[in-house]
Amino acid sequence: MAISLRTKLFMEHGFIRKRCRNCGAYFWTLDPDREFCGDQPCVDYTFLGNPPTTRKNLSMDQVRECFLSFMEERGHTRVKRYPVVARWRDDVYLVGASIYNFQPWVTEGVVPPPANPLTISQPCIRLTDVDNVGRSGRHLTEFEMMAHHAFNYPEKNVYWIDETVQLAFDFFTEELGVPPEAITFKEDWWSGGGNAGEDFEVLVEGLEVATLVFMHYRTTDDKLIEMKNKIVDTGYGLERIVWLTKGTPTVYDAIFPQFIDSLSAMADLEKVDDKILISVARIAGKFDVKRIGLVGFRKRVADEVGLSLGELEALLTPLENVYILADHTRTLSFMLHDGVVPSNVGAGYLARLLIRRSLRSIMALGLECPLAEIMAIQLKYLDRDFPELKEVEDVILDIINIEEKRFKTTLRKGRELVKRRASRLLSKGVKELPIEDLIELYDSHGLDPIVVKEVCEGLGMSVEIPEDFYTRLAERHQAAKSKPKKTKLEIPELSLEDLPPTIPLYYEDQYATDFLARVLRVINGRYVILDRTLFYPEGGGQPADRGYLILPDGSKVEVLDVQKVGKVIVHITKTRVPLRGGEEVKGHIDSVRRRALMRNHTATHILIGAARKVLGPHVWQAGASKGVERSHLDITHYKSLTLTELRNIELLANRVVMENRSVKTRILDREKAEAKYGFTLYQGGVVPGRRIRIVEIEDWDVEACGGTHCRTTGEIGLIKIIRSERIQDGVVRLEFSVGDAALKRIYEEEDVLKALSDMLNAPREGLVRAVDKLRQRVKVLRKEVESLKRERVLLLSKKLMSEAKTLEGIKVVLGKFDGTRDDAIKIAENITSQDPSFLVVLIGTEGGRSAFVVVKIGQKARRLGISARDMAFKVSRVLGGSGGGTEVFAQGGGTDIDRLDEALEIAHSLIFKTLPSDR
């Protein structure tokens, strides 16, 4: 149902509703002569060089504090910023608006908001216009959305449209001193994060400074569904308001003045006239750069300021790269601090994209400094408003340094890959690299499009880089991909909706082993649903319990697996069971297996806490699997772990075990749990529901978790990390065992040491010395073997050369060879290097399973016109294989070792066909 946007403020102050002559949108204004809505491209920026506010030159912190205090004075509670990584959601990676903090749980009414009404200043990240950053004068990848939110429920009304518009009007007119007639309220529509509603865009002299959304729809499959809740969702652009009060040529000059001065001095850039930059910002707002293209945009600017296109680009391009670095380093500071690790997937992909764009800008500026040095400059300026960023500066700079090294390695190796790709396409008659290939070369191999263009054009292939290239990439990776839930149950048309939720007795007593239950349903004879159970179903990386059911007749049936479908738990038995609904059964779980899984699961929580303390707060759980003998924990980290780091993690974890800390589980309201423990609760992923189960290891780790756990850490016993490995970009796997399994692993390693000690006749403490002595002896023996091989090659070469036949002045060595392929190649090369008039063809076998062919033609023998490649191919076909190489050297072979003589005859006939007479 549409809502009326005719507010009390408009009526009392005499606002007029008009329709824009240009775009047709409706807007509200106090100016009876205004014909345009006040938004771009309908009007120009008129505040540049002449800010309309009475409070001028406000800094970021001044505007932020002004807004938050204004809202606090009007009954709003100030809320701290949320992380830019949306850990509480599974549909997006990054926070793109302040309302993302409260979707879906608060907006759906599942949990109450942290305050109502509330105010916040939330850093947000959007890469939807990343290619326009630096060019347009106004686009940013990270911006701070100041907001006030009110959550209206059927039983509680806070405020709605009238009050929201009044607050905006009062803030801009009373706090900032914007003339009332300079403000227009443009009617529009907003949708994002699963909700939608009508809105007002608040506009001042061509600049959108706020958006007031009246959210009362849920969006599902592109359909609008009316909600019972009505939510005020506002967004005031901190950076834009600062820009408005300063009137600088670009938003970058308003919010990054010190950074820009520092970097411009480092790059020795000349000052660009403000008139040129104002023209850039005006024309970028007036025309859609994507629509008219970068060249078309710059031509309009050049014409307006009286410069040639070349002169303008020479001035603007360096400054644009400074602006890009100012923006991207700020965005990366928040992303890396809040736990994003650069990789090829998800938010890590977006971080790496920004890092590599930044590196390209450094190269374009001709700077010799590393990106980490520029990041350090940005972190220094951010320290005042966000001191938490500075606290992890070492980790952030380490990540940046490693990424820069990887980028340079990628460029070096990638050139050959591009050459091969371009050569293959050219051979097929393709003269221009397809855009899909350009994207794939970046997506899969990290190759910068400019490098690809440079290599391809050197081979005669044209490359057209889309002006929105990085925007296209970002759009492919902005949203999290939903993973469909899979079930192991092979039950056709499984329908359990009519059954009540299974009572999980394993939460009441995790140490219990026996229980009584009533049968609700049996499907296909083997899928048993009980009203209650001690059997833990597979989930959260923890395998299902096993055990057996005792039937009414006293017989036992083994339970092989347990799965949860919705709120119903299904027991999968080894054999069919003669049970009917209403019958009572006894259940017994394998207590040894359950205890082992409890120890492993609790150990996983201890290890993630230890990893975060040793490596840094950027570490998050990326996956886990708990087993009986061994388990693994996947963590986000930007490099392989050192032995020292592994030992420190293991040592910390075992200290927690020895301290026998308590492990408590309890159910908490989601909002209370988040307020108390923060979003590290969701190490294991998003947990649905208003109330969530919390597992707290005393003064160590707190997570939302549905698994079974020990009562104290001392029950775990020894934790032994077996190995670590990088399983993918940005993810390291820790494989570990606990308790008896850990001791077993140590015993196995001791057995290996004892065996080595016996073999080398050395005590364990002397094994390293004994192995090193053996290694040195092997080196000496290898040298002796190589010397003997060289002597053998020389002797065999001499023998074969003496037995050669001379045909037309060409000396031919043709025959079976008793040795390896490598030896044959060395002999052939040795003969032809000594005397270039030789033609050598050697055929032999390796390991009695396959045959080989080696053909080498000396420089003088080439005049015969014989092709080594053709000969190797034809002879190899006789042997049931194939061959290849060059005109002077080729090799091949096959598996038909019984046809060596026939192969020799083919080689002989090929040579004699070319030289029919002997000399």
Tab-separated table of N, CA and C in Angstrom, residues 93-195:
chain	number	residue	atom	x	y	z
A	93	TYR	N	28.413	-9.724	1.909
A	93	TYR	CA	29.711	-9.773	2.576
A	93	TYR	C	29.979	-8.515	3.393
A	94	LEU	N	29.628	-7.355	2.816
A	94	LEU	CA	30.005	-6.083	3.411
A	94	LEU	C	28.776	-5.232	3.713
A	95	VAL	N	28.911	-4.364	4.697
A	95	VAL	CA	27.822	-3.458	5.062
A	95	VAL	C	27.770	-2.343	4.021
A	96	GLY	N	26.630	-2.227	3.332
A	96	GLY	CA	26.475	-1.214	2.292
A	96	GLY	C	25.614	-0.042	2.710
A	97	ALA	N	24.986	-0.135	3.891
A	97	ALA	CA	24.149	0.948	4.421
A	97	ALA	C	23.936	0.654	5.902
A	98	SER	N	23.611	1.679	6.675
A	98	SER	CA	23.462	1.468	8.122
A	98	SER	C	22.335	0.493	8.437
A	99	ILE	N	21.307	0.423	7.596
A	99	ILE	CA	20.188	-0.483	7.854
A	99	ILE	C	20.628	-1.943	7.755
A	100	TYR	N	21.746	-2.215	7.033
A	100	TYR	CA	22.266	-3.583	6.947
A	100	TYR	C	22.546	-4.145	8.343
A	101	ASN	N	22.867	-3.258	9.294
A	101	ASN	CA	23.163	-3.703	10.654
A	101	ASN	C	21.962	-4.377	11.310
A	102	PHE	N	20.781	-4.036	10.840
A	102	PHE	CA	19.559	-4.483	11.520
A	102	PHE	C	18.703	-5.419	10.662
A	103	GLN	N	19.220	-5.754	9.492
A	103	GLN	CA	18.522	-6.724	8.654
A	103	GLN	C	19.163	-8.096	8.845
A	104	PRO	N	18.409	-9.160	8.835
A	104	PRO	CA	16.948	-9.200	8.779
A	104	PRO	C	16.289	-9.274	10.155
A	105	TRP	N	17.094	-9.485	11.203
A	105	TRP	CA	16.521	-9.858	12.493
A	105	TRP	C	15.668	-8.752	13.106
A	106	VAL	N	16.167	-7.515	13.084
A	106	VAL	CA	15.411	-6.408	13.685
A	106	VAL	C	14.282	-5.965	12.772
A	107	THR	N	14.567	-5.811	11.483
A	107	THR	CA	13.537	-5.331	10.557
A	107	THR	C	12.363	-6.302	10.466
A	108	GLU	N	12.615	-7.583	10.678
A	108	GLU	CA	11.534	-8.568	10.631
A	108	GLU	C	10.832	-8.712	11.979
A	109	GLY	N	11.344	-8.013	12.991
A	109	GLY	CA	10.716	-8.094	14.307
A	109	GLY	C	11.096	-9.328	15.092
A	110	VAL	N	12.122	-10.058	14.631
A	110	VAL	CA	12.554	-11.266	15.341
A	110	VAL	C	13.233	-10.889	16.650
A	111	VAL	N	14.071	-9.849	16.605
A	111	VAL	CA	14.739	-9.376	17.818
A	111	VAL	C	14.536	-7.866	17.917
A	112	PRO	N	14.562	-7.327	19.106
A	112	PRO	CA	14.427	-5.871	19.251
A	112	PRO	C	15.726	-5.174	18.860
A	113	PRO	N	15.663	-3.905	18.472
A	113	PRO	CA	16.877	-3.166	18.136
A	113	PRO	C	17.680	-2.868	19.398
A	114	PRO	N	18.959	-2.506	19.246
A	114	PRO	CA	19.764	-2.174	20.434
A	114	PRO	C	19.240	-0.953	21.165
A	115	ALA	N	18.498	-0.093	20.461
A	115	ALA	CA	17.820	1.060	21.061
A	115	ALA	C	16.741	1.492	20.084
A	116	ASN	N	15.741	2.207	20.564
A	116	ASN	CA	14.656	2.605	19.666
A	116	ASN	C	13.999	3.892	20.181
A	117	PRO	N	14.250	5.017	19.490
A	117	PRO	CA	15.032	5.168	18.265
A	117	PRO	C	16.533	5.227	18.570
A	118	LEU	N	17.340	5.093	17.514
A	118	LEU	CA	18.786	5.108	17.692
A	118	LEU	C	19.435	5.983	16.631
A	119	THR	N	20.681	6.348	16.891
A	119	THR	CA	21.469	7.078	15.898
A	119	THR	C	22.860	6.460	15.832
A	120	ILE	N	23.443	6.502	14.658
A	120	ILE	CA	24.716	5.817	14.415
A	120	ILE	C	25.444	6.513	13.277
A	121	SER	N	26.760	6.380	13.237
A	121	SER	CA	27.538	6.795	12.074
A	121	SER	C	28.314	5.569	11.618
A	122	GLN	N	27.849	4.954	10.541
A	122	GLN	CA	28.312	3.632	10.126
A	122	GLN	C	29.183	3.679	8.873
A	123	PRO	N	30.448	3.260	8.955
A	123	PRO	CA	31.246	3.105	7.734
A	123	PRO	C	30.612	2.054	6.823
A	124	CYS	N	30.481	2.380	5.556
A	124	CYS	CA	29.854	1.483	4.577
A	124	CYS	C	30.776	1.337	3.370
A	125	ILE	N	30.655	0.214	2.700
A	125	ILE	CA	31.504	-0.047	1.533
A	125	ILE	C	30.636	-0.481	0.365
A	126	ARG	N	30.812	0.210	-0.742
A	126	ARG	CA	30.153	-0.162	-1.998
A	126	ARG	C	31.163	0.006	-3.133
A	127	LEU	N	31.277	-1.013	-3.959
A	127	LEU	CA	32.211	-0.943	-5.084
A	127	LEU	C	31.470	-0.873	-6.415
A	128	THR	N	30.213	-0.464	-6.364
A	128	THR	CA	29.398	-0.455	-7.577
A	128	THR	C	29.835	0.604	-8.585
A	129	ASP	N	30.581	1.613	-8.138
A	129	ASP	CA	31.075	2.644	-9.050
A	129	ASP	C	32.583	2.825	-8.889
A	130	VAL	N	33.287	1.724	-8.638
A	130	VAL	CA	34.708	1.821	-8.324
A	130	VAL	C	35.517	2.465	-9.452
A	131	ASP	N	35.098	2.290	-10.718
A	131	ASP	CA	35.853	2.880	-11.828
A	131	ASP	C	35.724	4.400	-11.874
A	132	ASN	N	34.686	4.949	-11.238
A	132	ASN	CA	34.506	6.399	-11.236
A	132	ASN	C	35.241	7.091	-10.092
A	133	VAL	N	35.774	6.296	-9.156
A	133	VAL	CA	36.518	6.896	-8.047
A	133	VAL	C	37.742	7.618	-8.605
A	134	GLY	N	37.918	8.850	-8.177
A	134	GLY	CA	39.037	9.662	-8.658
A	134	GLY	C	38.707	10.480	-9.881
A	135	ARG	N	37.797	9.976	-10.716
A	135	ARG	CA	37.452	10.658	-11.969
A	135	ARG	C	36.346	11.690	-11.785
A	136	SER	N	35.314	11.313	-11.023
A	136	SER	CA	34.076	12.103	-11.001
A	136	SER	C	34.094	13.247	-10.003
A	137	GLY	N	35.028	13.208	-9.070
A	137	GLY	CA	35.062	14.235	-8.035
A	137	GLY	C	34.191	13.921	-6.845
A	138	ARG	N	33.351	12.860	-6.913
A	138	ARG	CA	32.424	12.607	-5.807
A	138	ARG	C	32.307	11.135	-5.405
A	139	HIS	N	32.704	10.196	-6.266
A	139	HIS	CA	32.490	8.783	-5.943
A	139	HIS	C	33.524	8.272	-4.939
A	140	LEU	N	33.050	7.424	-4.012
A	140	LEU	CA	33.890	6.812	-2.984
A	140	LEU	C	33.543	5.333	-2.881
A	141	THR	N	34.514	4.505	-2.478
A	141	THR	CA	34.195	3.099	-2.203
A	141	THR	C	33.829	2.896	-0.739
A	142	GLU	N	34.324	3.780	0.134
A	142	GLU	CA	33.941	3.714	1.548
A	142	GLU	C	33.417	5.076	1.959
A	143	PHE	N	32.292	5.071	2.614
A	143	PHE	CA	31.699	6.330	3.062
A	143	PHE	C	31.038	6.083	4.416
A	144	GLU	N	30.838	7.150	5.158
A	144	GLU	CA	30.224	7.025	6.469
A	144	GLU	C	28.782	7.489	6.369
A	145	MET	N	27.881	6.573	6.684
A	145	MET	CA	26.460	6.897	6.643
A	145	MET	C	25.985	7.229	8.050
A	146	MET	N	25.770	8.522	8.288
A	146	MET	CA	25.152	8.933	9.552
A	146	MET	C	23.651	8.654	9.423
A	147	ALA	N	23.061	8.181	10.489
A	147	ALA	CA	21.656	7.770	10.363
A	147	ALA	C	20.928	7.884	11.690
A	148	HIS	N	19.614	7.992	11.569
A	148	HIS	CA	18.746	7.758	12.729
A	148	HIS	C	17.667	6.783	12.268
A	149	HIS	N	17.390	5.810	13.117
A	149	HIS	CA	16.434	4.753	12.782
A	149	HIS	C	15.358	4.670	13.863
A	150	ALA	N	14.138	4.441	13.401
A	150	ALA	CA	13.020	4.197	14.311
A	150	ALA	C	12.303	2.950	13.825
A	151	PHE	N	12.016	2.029	14.749
A	151	PHE	CA	11.394	0.754	14.401
A	151	PHE	C	9.984	0.731	14.989
A	152	ASN	N	9.014	0.866	14.116
A	152	ASN	CA	7.612	0.915	14.532
A	152	ASN	C	6.989	-0.472	14.380
A	153	TYR	N	6.467	-0.993	15.472
A	153	TYR	CA	5.824	-2.298	15.481
A	153	TYR	C	4.332	-2.115	15.762
A	154	PRO	N	3.513	-3.112	15.444
A	154	PRO	CA	2.067	-2.963	15.690
A	154	PRO	C	1.749	-2.544	17.123
A	155	GLU	N	2.569	-3.031	18.075
A	155	GLU	CA	2.300	-2.713	19.479
A	155	GLU	C	3.062	-1.487	19.972
A	156	LYS	N	3.944	-0.930	19.107
A	156	LYS	CA	4.726	0.219	19.545
A	156	LYS	C	5.019	1.137	18.374
A	157	ASN	N	4.552	2.375	18.467
A	157	ASN	CA	4.842	3.365	17.430
A	157	ASN	C	5.840	4.382	17.978
A	158	VAL	N	6.923	4.601	17.256
A	158	VAL	CA	7.957	5.539	17.698
A	158	VAL	C	7.785	6.861	16.957
A	159	TYR	N	8.055	6.890	15.692
A	159	TYR	CA	7.712	8.025	14.825
A	159	TYR	C	7.810	7.574	13.383
A	160	TRP	N	7.215	8.373	12.487
A	160	TRP	CA	7.117	7.956	11.095
A	160	TRP	C	7.517	9.124	10.198
A	161	ILE	N	6.776	9.417	9.176
A	161	ILE	CA	7.214	10.341	8.129
A	161	ILE	C	7.329	11.780	8.627
A	162	ASP	N	6.310	12.283	9.315
A	162	ASP	CA	6.321	13.682	9.745
A	162	ASP	C	7.560	14.020	10.566
A	163	GLU	N	7.830	13.193	11.573
A	163	GLU	CA	8.952	13.468	12.460
A	163	GLU	C	10.303	13.320	11.739
A	164	THR	N	10.383	12.366	10.825
A	164	THR	CA	11.636	12.122	10.097
A	164	THR	C	12.005	13.329	9.234
A	165	VAL	N	11.022	13.842	8.513
A	165	VAL	CA	11.270	15.005	7.653
A	165	VAL	C	11.592	16.229	8.501
A	166	GLN	N	10.908	16.381	9.624
A	166	GLN	CA	11.171	17.519	10.510
A	166	GLN	C	12.609	17.481	11.037
A	167	LEU	N	13.061	16.286	11.436
A	167	LEU	CA	14.425	16.151	11.954
A	167	LEU	C	15.454	16.549	10.894
A	168	ALA	N	15.248	16.088	9.664
A	168	ALA	CA	16.180	16.430	8.583
A	168	ALA	C	16.191	17.930	8.337
A	169	PHE	N	15.021	18.519	8.266
A	169	PHE	CA	14.914	19.962	8.004
A	169	PHE	C	15.595	20.764	9.110
A	170	ASP	N	15.336	20.379	10.357
A	170	ASP	CA	15.929	21.103	11.482
A	170	ASP	C	17.445	20.959	11.505
A	171	PHE	N	17.939	19.755	11.203
A	171	PHE	CA	19.392	19.545	11.233
A	171	PHE	C	20.090	20.441	10.217
A	172	PHE	N	19.586	20.448	8.996
A	172	PHE	CA	20.264	21.221	7.958
A	172	PHE	C	20.085	22.733	8.147
A	173	THR	N	18.935	23.148	8.600
A	173	THR	CA	18.708	24.599	8.729
A	173	THR	C	19.250	25.156	10.042
A	174	GLU	N	19.009	24.449	11.161
A	174	GLU	CA	19.400	24.971	12.468
A	174	GLU	C	20.856	24.663	12.818
A	175	GLU	N	21.303	23.421	12.542
A	175	GLU	CA	22.654	23.032	12.926
A	175	GLU	C	23.712	23.484	11.917
A	176	LEU	N	23.393	23.376	10.626
A	176	LEU	CA	24.377	23.721	9.600
A	176	LEU	C	24.124	25.079	8.974
A	177	GLY	N	22.961	25.622	9.153
A	177	GLY	CA	22.670	26.944	8.622
A	177	GLY	C	22.392	26.973	7.133
A	178	VAL	N	21.802	25.910	6.601
A	178	VAL	CA	21.410	25.903	5.189
A	178	VAL	C	20.109	26.697	5.059
A	179	PRO	N	20.025	27.654	4.146
A	179	PRO	CA	18.772	28.404	3.957
A	179	PRO	C	17.630	27.452	3.604
A	180	PRO	N	16.477	27.586	4.252
A	180	PRO	CA	15.363	26.662	3.981
A	180	PRO	C	14.994	26.580	2.505
A	181	GLU	N	15.036	27.713	1.793
A	181	GLU	CA	14.640	27.701	0.386
A	181	GLU	C	15.648	26.977	-0.504
A	182	ALA	N	16.864	26.659	0.055
A	182	ALA	CA	17.876	25.943	-0.731
A	182	ALA	C	17.669	24.431	-0.690
A	183	ILE	N	16.750	23.983	0.177
A	183	ILE	CA	16.524	22.538	0.350
A	183	ILE	C	15.329	22.095	-0.472
A	184	THR	N	15.501	20.981	-1.184
A	184	THR	CA	14.353	20.339	-1.842
A	184	THR	C	14.263	18.895	-1.370
A	185	PHE	N	13.039	18.408	-1.309
A	185	PHE	CA	12.774	17.020	-0.942
A	185	PHE	C	12.209	16.320	-2.175
A	186	LYS	N	13.009	15.478	-2.790
A	186	LYS	CA	12.606	14.788	-4.024
A	186	LYS	C	12.011	13.429	-3.685
A	187	GLU	N	10.817	13.162	-4.200
A	187	GLU	CA	10.161	11.874	-3.964
A	187	GLU	C	10.835	10.790	-4.805
A	188	ASP	N	11.090	9.632	-4.175
A	188	ASP	CA	11.750	8.546	-4.904
A	188	ASP	C	11.403	7.218	-4.239
A	189	TRP	N	12.136	6.200	-4.618
A	189	TRP	CA	11.915	4.838	-4.126
A	189	TRP	C	13.270	4.230	-3.796
A	190	TRP	N	13.346	3.477	-2.673
A	190	TRP	CA	14.613	2.847	-2.289
A	190	TRP	C	14.376	1.381	-1.996
A	191	SER	N	15.344	0.554	-2.404
A	191	SER	CA	15.279	-0.881	-2.127
A	191	SER	C	16.687	-1.383	-1.863
A	192	GLY	N	16.831	-2.236	-0.857
A	192	GLY	CA	18.149	-2.773	-0.558
A	192	GLY	C	18.130	-3.700	0.635
A	193	GLY	N	18.933	-4.760	0.565
A	193	GLY	CA	19.091	-5.661	1.699
A	193	GLY	C	17.861	-6.467	2.038
A	194	GLY	N	16.877	-6.499	1.143
A	194	GLY	CA	15.674	-7.284	1.397
A	194	GLY	C	14.463	-6.479	1.792
A	195	ASN	N	14.597	-5.134	1.829
A	195	ASN	CA	13.463	-4.275	2.194
A	195	ASN	C	13.356	-3.113	1.220
